Amino acid sequence: MISEINSLNGIVKAQDKRLHDYEQYGRRNNVRIYGLPEDARNESAHQTGVDVRKFCRGKHGVSLAETDIDIAHRLGSRQQDRHRSVIVKFVKFVRRNVRQQVLKQRRKLKQTGIMVTDDLPPHPSPRSPTAPEGHERCSWHTQLLVS
C-alpha cells in the first residue's frame, strides 16, 4: 500500500511538472503591463492593442507594428480606483526580439507607476507538495519591479 502511494505521488509530481512546463511554454510570447491607464469604459482588445503600441512608442521607445501583437487585453474586473493590468501576446516567438526590446526598455519606466514583466506562471510554492526537491527558493521567471 505504501509503495503504491509513493508511486502515485511520483506520478503526480511528474504530471505537475509537465503541466507547469506546458503553461510556461504557452506564455513565452506574453508580457504583462501594470498601471497602463484605461480610458474607455468598454475597451476592446483592438483598442487595448492600439494603446499598448502608443505606450511602447512613446514611453518605451520601441516601435511595434500592428502585426507584432496577436492580442492585448485587460485582466480582471474593472475597479474604480485602479487600472487593470494588460496582457500582451506577441505574434511569434521567432520575432522574440520585439518582446525582448519591450522587456529591455522597462528601465525607462522608473517613476511612472507602470511596470512591465514576463507573463510566466508562478513556480510551485515552497509549501506545495509538488515543488521539486531542492528548489524551494527557485523561480522560473524574472520580474523587475519599477516604482
Short mmCIF file of N, CA and C in Angstrom, two decimals:
data_model
loop_
_atom_site.label_atom_id
_atom_site.label_comp_id
_atom_site.label_asym_id
_atom_site.label_seq_id
_atom_site.Cartn_x
_atom_site.Cartn_y
_atom_site.Cartn_z
N MET A 1 0.83 -1.20 0.00
CA MET A 1 0.00 0.00 0.00
C MET A 1 0.87 1.26 0.00
N ILE A 2 1.90 1.30 0.83
CA ILE A 2 2.77 2.49 0.91
C ILE A 2 3.54 2.66 -0.40
N SER A 3 3.99 1.56 -0.98
CA SER A 3 4.73 1.68 -2.25
C SER A 3 3.81 2.20 -3.36
N GLU A 4 2.54 1.81 -3.31
CA GLU A 4 1.58 2.30 -4.30
C GLU A 4 1.35 3.80 -4.13
N ILE A 5 1.26 4.26 -2.89
CA ILE A 5 1.09 5.69 -2.61
C ILE A 5 2.31 6.46 -3.09
N ASN A 6 3.51 5.94 -2.79
CA ASN A 6 4.73 6.61 -3.24
C ASN A 6 4.80 6.66 -4.76
N SER A 7 4.37 5.59 -5.40
CA SER A 7 4.35 5.56 -6.86
C SER A 7 3.39 6.61 -7.42
N LEU A 8 2.21 6.71 -6.83
CA LEU A 8 1.24 7.71 -7.27
C LEU A 8 1.73 9.13 -7.00
N ASN A 9 2.41 9.36 -5.87
CA ASN A 9 2.99 10.68 -5.58
C ASN A 9 4.01 11.06 -6.65
N GLY A 10 4.83 10.08 -7.07
CA GLY A 10 5.80 10.34 -8.12
C GLY A 10 5.14 10.71 -9.43
N ILE A 11 4.05 10.01 -9.75
CA ILE A 11 3.31 10.30 -10.98
C ILE A 11 2.70 11.69 -10.92
N VAL A 12 2.12 12.05 -9.78
CA VAL A 12 1.51 13.37 -9.62
C VAL A 12 2.57 14.46 -9.76
N LYS A 13 3.74 14.27 -9.15
CA LYS A 13 4.82 15.27 -9.26
C LYS A 13 5.27 15.43 -10.71
N ALA A 14 5.41 14.31 -11.41
CA ALA A 14 5.84 14.37 -12.81
C ALA A 14 4.79 15.08 -13.66
N GLN A 15 3.52 14.80 -13.44
CA GLN A 15 2.44 15.44 -14.20
C GLN A 15 2.37 16.94 -13.89
N ASP A 16 2.58 17.28 -12.63
CA ASP A 16 2.56 18.69 -12.24
C ASP A 16 3.69 19.45 -12.92
N LYS A 17 4.85 18.84 -12.99
CA LYS A 17 5.99 19.48 -13.66
C LYS A 17 5.70 19.64 -15.16
N ARG A 18 5.13 18.61 -15.78
CA ARG A 18 4.80 18.70 -17.20
C ARG A 18 3.77 19.79 -17.45
N LEU A 19 2.76 19.86 -16.60
CA LEU A 19 1.73 20.89 -16.74
C LEU A 19 2.34 22.29 -16.61
N HIS A 20 3.22 22.46 -15.63
CA HIS A 20 3.89 23.75 -15.44
C HIS A 20 4.73 24.10 -16.66
N ASP A 21 5.47 23.11 -17.19
CA ASP A 21 6.29 23.36 -18.37
C ASP A 21 5.45 23.74 -19.59
N TYR A 22 4.31 23.08 -19.79
CA TYR A 22 3.42 23.44 -20.89
C TYR A 22 2.85 24.84 -20.72
N GLU A 23 2.48 25.18 -19.49
CA GLU A 23 1.94 26.52 -19.25
C GLU A 23 3.01 27.57 -19.50
N GLN A 24 4.23 27.29 -19.07
CA GLN A 24 5.33 28.22 -19.30
C GLN A 24 5.59 28.36 -20.80
N TYR A 25 5.57 27.27 -21.53
CA TYR A 25 5.79 27.29 -22.97
C TYR A 25 4.70 28.11 -23.67
N GLY A 26 3.45 27.96 -23.21
CA GLY A 26 2.36 28.70 -23.82
C GLY A 26 2.39 30.19 -23.56
N ARG A 27 3.07 30.60 -22.51
CA ARG A 27 3.12 32.03 -22.15
C ARG A 27 4.42 32.70 -22.55
N ARG A 28 5.27 32.02 -23.27
CA ARG A 28 6.60 32.58 -23.55
C ARG A 28 6.56 33.82 -24.43
N ASN A 29 5.49 34.03 -25.17
CA ASN A 29 5.37 35.21 -26.03
C ASN A 29 4.67 36.37 -25.34
N ASN A 30 4.32 36.22 -24.07
CA ASN A 30 3.49 37.21 -23.39
C ASN A 30 4.31 38.12 -22.48
N VAL A 31 3.81 39.33 -22.32
CA VAL A 31 4.28 40.24 -21.27
C VAL A 31 3.05 40.83 -20.60
N ARG A 32 3.24 41.27 -19.37
CA ARG A 32 2.17 41.96 -18.63
C ARG A 32 2.61 43.39 -18.40
N ILE A 33 1.64 44.26 -18.52
CA ILE A 33 1.89 45.69 -18.25
C ILE A 33 0.93 46.09 -17.14
N TYR A 34 1.49 46.58 -16.06
CA TYR A 34 0.71 47.04 -14.91
C TYR A 34 0.71 48.56 -14.88
N GLY A 35 -0.44 49.14 -14.62
CA GLY A 35 -0.54 50.59 -14.45
C GLY A 35 -0.80 51.37 -15.72
N LEU A 36 -1.03 50.71 -16.84
CA LEU A 36 -1.34 51.41 -18.08
C LEU A 36 -2.74 52.00 -17.96
N PRO A 37 -2.88 53.31 -18.10
CA PRO A 37 -4.18 53.95 -17.89
C PRO A 37 -5.26 53.41 -18.82
N GLU A 38 -6.47 53.32 -18.27
CA GLU A 38 -7.66 52.89 -19.03
C GLU A 38 -8.50 54.12 -19.31
N ASP A 39 -8.92 54.28 -20.54
CA ASP A 39 -9.77 55.41 -20.88
C ASP A 39 -11.22 54.99 -21.08
N ALA A 40 -11.42 54.08 -22.00
CA ALA A 40 -12.77 53.69 -22.38
C ALA A 40 -13.42 52.78 -21.34
N ARG A 41 -14.70 52.92 -21.22
CA ARG A 41 -15.47 52.09 -20.29
C ARG A 41 -15.49 50.64 -20.75
N ASN A 42 -15.70 50.41 -22.03
CA ASN A 42 -15.74 49.07 -22.61
C ASN A 42 -14.64 48.96 -23.66
N GLU A 43 -13.42 48.97 -23.22
CA GLU A 43 -12.28 48.95 -24.11
C GLU A 43 -12.17 47.60 -24.83
N SER A 44 -12.08 47.62 -26.15
CA SER A 44 -11.96 46.38 -26.92
C SER A 44 -10.51 45.93 -26.94
N ALA A 45 -10.30 44.68 -27.33
CA ALA A 45 -8.94 44.14 -27.43
C ALA A 45 -8.15 44.93 -28.48
N HIS A 46 -8.82 45.33 -29.56
CA HIS A 46 -8.15 46.13 -30.59
C HIS A 46 -7.69 47.47 -30.02
N GLN A 47 -8.57 48.14 -29.26
CA GLN A 47 -8.21 49.43 -28.68
C GLN A 47 -7.08 49.27 -27.66
N THR A 48 -7.10 48.18 -26.91
CA THR A 48 -6.01 47.92 -25.95
C THR A 48 -4.70 47.75 -26.70
N GLY A 49 -4.73 47.03 -27.83
CA GLY A 49 -3.53 46.87 -28.65
C GLY A 49 -3.01 48.20 -29.16
N VAL A 50 -3.91 49.08 -29.58
CA VAL A 50 -3.52 50.42 -30.03
C VAL A 50 -2.86 51.18 -28.88
N ASP A 51 -3.46 51.11 -27.68
CA ASP A 51 -2.90 51.79 -26.51
C ASP A 51 -1.51 51.24 -26.16
N VAL A 52 -1.33 49.93 -26.27
CA VAL A 52 -0.03 49.32 -25.97
C VAL A 52 1.01 49.80 -26.97
N ARG A 53 0.66 49.85 -28.25
CA ARG A 53 1.61 50.33 -29.25
C ARG A 53 1.98 51.79 -29.01
N LYS A 54 1.01 52.63 -28.66
CA LYS A 54 1.29 54.04 -28.34
C LYS A 54 2.21 54.14 -27.13
N PHE A 55 1.91 53.35 -26.11
CA PHE A 55 2.73 53.34 -24.89
C PHE A 55 4.17 52.93 -25.21
N CYS A 56 4.33 51.87 -25.99
CA CYS A 56 5.67 51.38 -26.31
C CYS A 56 6.45 52.38 -27.15
N ARG A 57 5.78 53.05 -28.07
CA ARG A 57 6.44 54.04 -28.92
C ARG A 57 6.81 55.27 -28.10
N GLY A 58 5.90 55.72 -27.24
CA GLY A 58 6.13 56.96 -26.50
C GLY A 58 7.07 56.81 -25.32
N LYS A 59 6.70 56.02 -24.34
CA LYS A 59 7.48 55.92 -23.10
C LYS A 59 8.62 54.93 -23.22
N HIS A 60 8.45 53.94 -24.07
CA HIS A 60 9.41 52.85 -24.16
C HIS A 60 10.45 53.07 -25.26
N GLY A 61 10.08 53.77 -26.31
CA GLY A 61 10.99 53.96 -27.42
C GLY A 61 11.09 52.74 -28.32
N VAL A 62 10.09 51.84 -28.26
CA VAL A 62 10.06 50.64 -29.09
C VAL A 62 8.88 50.77 -30.05
N SER A 63 9.17 50.69 -31.33
CA SER A 63 8.13 50.82 -32.32
C SER A 63 7.57 49.43 -32.65
N LEU A 64 6.28 49.25 -32.42
CA LEU A 64 5.62 47.98 -32.70
C LEU A 64 4.67 48.15 -33.87
N ALA A 65 4.70 47.19 -34.78
CA ALA A 65 3.73 47.16 -35.87
C ALA A 65 2.46 46.50 -35.36
N GLU A 66 1.36 46.77 -36.03
CA GLU A 66 0.09 46.15 -35.65
C GLU A 66 0.18 44.63 -35.74
N THR A 67 1.01 44.15 -36.65
CA THR A 67 1.16 42.71 -36.84
C THR A 67 2.06 42.05 -35.79
N ASP A 68 2.75 42.83 -34.96
CA ASP A 68 3.60 42.26 -33.91
C ASP A 68 2.78 41.73 -32.73
N ILE A 69 1.59 42.27 -32.54
CA ILE A 69 0.76 41.89 -31.38
C ILE A 69 -0.37 40.98 -31.86
N ASP A 70 -0.43 39.78 -31.27
CA ASP A 70 -1.53 38.87 -31.59
C ASP A 70 -2.80 39.37 -30.92
N ILE A 71 -2.73 39.62 -29.62
CA ILE A 71 -3.87 40.16 -28.87
C ILE A 71 -3.35 40.86 -27.63
N ALA A 72 -4.06 41.87 -27.22
CA ALA A 72 -3.77 42.58 -25.97
C ALA A 72 -5.11 42.85 -25.30
N HIS A 73 -5.21 42.46 -24.05
CA HIS A 73 -6.49 42.70 -23.36
C HIS A 73 -6.24 42.91 -21.87
N ARG A 74 -7.23 43.51 -21.24
CA ARG A 74 -7.19 43.77 -19.81
C ARG A 74 -7.55 42.50 -19.04
N LEU A 75 -7.00 42.39 -17.84
CA LEU A 75 -7.29 41.25 -16.98
C LEU A 75 -8.10 41.68 -15.77
N GLY A 76 -9.04 40.84 -15.38
CA GLY A 76 -9.81 41.12 -14.18
C GLY A 76 -10.98 42.04 -14.44
N SER A 77 -11.71 42.30 -13.37
CA SER A 77 -12.87 43.19 -13.49
C SER A 77 -12.45 44.63 -13.24
N ARG A 78 -13.18 45.52 -13.82
CA ARG A 78 -12.88 46.96 -13.72
C ARG A 78 -13.09 47.46 -12.30
N GLN A 79 -12.11 48.21 -11.80
CA GLN A 79 -12.22 48.83 -10.48
C GLN A 79 -12.09 50.33 -10.65
N GLN A 80 -12.79 51.05 -9.80
CA GLN A 80 -12.85 52.49 -9.96
C GLN A 80 -11.51 53.19 -9.70
N ASP A 81 -10.75 52.71 -8.74
CA ASP A 81 -9.54 53.43 -8.33
C ASP A 81 -8.24 52.82 -8.86
N ARG A 82 -8.32 51.77 -9.67
CA ARG A 82 -7.11 51.12 -10.16
C ARG A 82 -7.25 50.78 -11.65
N HIS A 83 -6.10 50.78 -12.33
CA HIS A 83 -6.06 50.36 -13.73
C HIS A 83 -5.80 48.86 -13.77
N ARG A 84 -6.59 48.15 -14.56
CA ARG A 84 -6.36 46.71 -14.71
C ARG A 84 -5.08 46.46 -15.49
N SER A 85 -4.41 45.36 -15.18
CA SER A 85 -3.20 45.02 -15.92
C SER A 85 -3.58 44.57 -17.34
N VAL A 86 -2.60 44.65 -18.22
CA VAL A 86 -2.79 44.28 -19.61
C VAL A 86 -1.87 43.10 -19.91
N ILE A 87 -2.40 42.09 -20.57
CA ILE A 87 -1.56 41.01 -21.05
C ILE A 87 -1.43 41.18 -22.55
N VAL A 88 -0.19 41.12 -23.03
CA VAL A 88 0.10 41.31 -24.44
C VAL A 88 0.73 40.03 -24.96
N LYS A 89 0.11 39.45 -25.98
CA LYS A 89 0.67 38.25 -26.60
C LYS A 89 1.24 38.65 -27.95
N PHE A 90 2.55 38.49 -28.08
CA PHE A 90 3.20 38.80 -29.34
C PHE A 90 2.98 37.65 -30.32
N VAL A 91 3.05 37.96 -31.60
CA VAL A 91 2.63 37.02 -32.64
C VAL A 91 3.47 35.76 -32.67
N LYS A 92 4.74 35.86 -32.83
CA LYS A 92 5.58 34.68 -32.98
C LYS A 92 6.79 34.77 -32.07
N PHE A 93 7.19 33.61 -31.61
CA PHE A 93 8.41 33.56 -30.80
C PHE A 93 9.63 33.85 -31.67
N VAL A 94 9.50 33.59 -32.98
CA VAL A 94 10.60 33.88 -33.89
C VAL A 94 10.94 35.37 -33.85
N ARG A 95 9.91 36.20 -33.68
CA ARG A 95 10.13 37.65 -33.59
C ARG A 95 10.29 38.06 -32.13
N ARG A 96 10.90 37.22 -31.33
CA ARG A 96 11.02 37.50 -29.91
C ARG A 96 11.87 38.72 -29.62
N ASN A 97 12.62 39.18 -30.61
CA ASN A 97 13.39 40.39 -30.39
C ASN A 97 12.49 41.57 -30.06
N VAL A 98 11.28 41.60 -30.59
CA VAL A 98 10.34 42.68 -30.27
C VAL A 98 9.96 42.58 -28.80
N ARG A 99 9.60 41.39 -28.34
CA ARG A 99 9.26 41.17 -26.93
C ARG A 99 10.45 41.51 -26.05
N GLN A 100 11.64 41.08 -26.46
CA GLN A 100 12.84 41.36 -25.68
C GLN A 100 13.13 42.86 -25.61
N GLN A 101 12.88 43.58 -26.69
CA GLN A 101 13.08 45.04 -26.68
C GLN A 101 12.15 45.69 -25.66
N VAL A 102 10.90 45.25 -25.65
CA VAL A 102 9.94 45.81 -24.70
C VAL A 102 10.41 45.54 -23.27
N LEU A 103 10.84 44.31 -22.99
CA LEU A 103 11.31 43.98 -21.64
C LEU A 103 12.61 44.70 -21.30
N LYS A 104 13.48 44.86 -22.29
CA LYS A 104 14.77 45.51 -22.06
C LYS A 104 14.61 47.00 -21.73
N GLN A 105 13.63 47.63 -22.36
CA GLN A 105 13.44 49.07 -22.17
C GLN A 105 12.60 49.42 -20.94
N ARG A 106 12.22 48.44 -20.15
CA ARG A 106 11.37 48.72 -18.99
C ARG A 106 12.07 49.58 -17.94
N ARG A 107 13.38 49.67 -17.99
CA ARG A 107 14.10 50.53 -17.03
C ARG A 107 13.74 52.01 -17.22
N LYS A 108 13.25 52.35 -18.41
CA LYS A 108 12.84 53.73 -18.69
C LYS A 108 11.56 54.11 -17.95
N LEU A 109 10.91 53.13 -17.33
CA LEU A 109 9.62 53.38 -16.69
C LEU A 109 9.73 53.79 -15.22
N LYS A 110 10.93 53.98 -14.73
CA LYS A 110 11.07 54.39 -13.34
C LYS A 110 10.31 55.68 -13.10
N GLN A 111 9.66 55.76 -11.97
CA GLN A 111 8.90 56.93 -11.53
C GLN A 111 7.64 57.18 -12.35
N THR A 112 7.20 56.18 -13.15
CA THR A 112 5.99 56.38 -13.93
C THR A 112 4.79 55.64 -13.35
N GLY A 113 5.03 54.71 -12.45
CA GLY A 113 3.94 53.91 -11.89
C GLY A 113 3.51 52.78 -12.82
N ILE A 114 4.28 52.55 -13.88
CA ILE A 114 3.98 51.47 -14.83
C ILE A 114 5.08 50.43 -14.74
N MET A 115 4.68 49.16 -14.79
CA MET A 115 5.64 48.06 -14.67
C MET A 115 5.38 47.06 -15.79
N VAL A 116 6.45 46.57 -16.41
CA VAL A 116 6.36 45.56 -17.46
C VAL A 116 7.11 44.32 -16.97
N THR A 117 6.46 43.14 -17.07
CA THR A 117 7.08 41.90 -16.62
C THR A 117 6.82 40.78 -17.61
N ASP A 118 7.58 39.71 -17.47
CA ASP A 118 7.27 38.47 -18.18
C ASP A 118 5.93 37.98 -17.68
N ASP A 119 5.21 37.27 -18.51
CA ASP A 119 3.97 36.65 -18.07
C ASP A 119 4.17 35.14 -18.04
N LEU A 120 4.96 34.69 -17.07
CA LEU A 120 5.20 33.27 -16.91
C LEU A 120 4.50 32.78 -15.66
N PRO A 121 4.14 31.51 -15.63
CA PRO A 121 3.41 31.00 -14.47
C PRO A 121 4.29 31.01 -13.23
N PRO A 122 3.69 31.16 -12.07
CA PRO A 122 4.49 31.13 -10.85
C PRO A 122 5.03 29.73 -10.61
N HIS A 123 6.19 29.68 -10.00
CA HIS A 123 6.78 28.40 -9.61
C HIS A 123 5.96 27.82 -8.47
N PRO A 124 5.85 26.51 -8.37
CA PRO A 124 5.11 25.95 -7.24
C PRO A 124 5.62 26.50 -5.91
N SER A 125 4.71 26.79 -5.00
CA SER A 125 5.09 27.40 -3.73
C SER A 125 5.94 26.45 -2.90
N PRO A 126 6.78 26.98 -2.01
CA PRO A 126 7.63 26.13 -1.18
C PRO A 126 6.84 25.14 -0.33
N ARG A 127 5.61 25.49 0.01
CA ARG A 127 4.80 24.60 0.83
C ARG A 127 4.07 23.55 0.00
N SER A 128 4.13 23.73 -1.31
CA SER A 128 3.42 22.81 -2.20
C SER A 128 4.10 21.45 -2.20
N PRO A 129 3.32 20.39 -2.11
CA PRO A 129 3.94 19.07 -2.17
C PRO A 129 4.51 18.75 -3.54
N THR A 130 4.18 19.56 -4.55
CA THR A 130 4.67 19.31 -5.90
C THR A 130 5.93 20.11 -6.22
N ALA A 131 6.44 20.89 -5.26
CA ALA A 131 7.66 21.64 -5.51
C ALA A 131 8.83 20.66 -5.67
N PRO A 132 9.65 20.84 -6.70
CA PRO A 132 10.78 19.92 -6.91
C PRO A 132 11.73 19.94 -5.72
N GLU A 133 12.31 18.81 -5.43
CA GLU A 133 13.25 18.69 -4.32
C GLU A 133 14.41 19.66 -4.52
N GLY A 134 14.76 20.40 -3.48
CA GLY A 134 15.90 21.31 -3.52
C GLY A 134 15.65 22.61 -4.24
N HIS A 135 14.42 22.87 -4.70
CA HIS A 135 14.13 24.09 -5.43
C HIS A 135 13.10 24.96 -4.70
N GLU A 136 13.17 24.96 -3.41
CA GLU A 136 12.16 25.68 -2.65
C GLU A 136 12.23 27.19 -2.90
N ARG A 137 13.40 27.72 -3.20
CA ARG A 137 13.54 29.16 -3.39
C ARG A 137 13.79 29.53 -4.84
N CYS A 138 13.60 28.60 -5.72
CA CYS A 138 13.85 28.81 -7.14
C CYS A 138 12.65 29.46 -7.81
N SER A 139 12.89 30.28 -8.80
CA SER A 139 11.80 30.90 -9.56
C SER A 139 12.07 30.72 -11.03
N TRP A 140 11.02 30.46 -11.80
CA TRP A 140 11.15 30.24 -13.23
C TRP A 140 11.18 31.53 -14.01
N HIS A 141 10.84 32.62 -13.39
CA HIS A 141 10.75 33.86 -14.15
C HIS A 141 11.43 34.98 -13.39
N THR A 142 11.72 36.02 -14.12
CA THR A 142 12.30 37.21 -13.51
C THR A 142 11.31 38.34 -13.66
N GLN A 143 11.21 39.14 -12.63
CA GLN A 143 10.36 40.32 -12.72
C GLN A 143 11.14 41.51 -12.20
N LEU A 144 11.01 42.60 -12.86
CA LEU A 144 11.63 43.82 -12.42
C LEU A 144 10.54 44.75 -11.95
N LEU A 145 10.54 45.02 -10.67
CA LEU A 145 9.54 45.92 -10.13
C LEU A 145 10.06 47.34 -10.24
N VAL A 146 9.32 48.16 -10.90
CA VAL A 146 9.70 49.54 -11.11
C VAL A 146 8.72 50.39 -10.34
N SER A 147 9.23 51.20 -9.45
CA SER A 147 8.31 52.06 -8.69
C SER A 147 8.62 53.51 -8.92
#
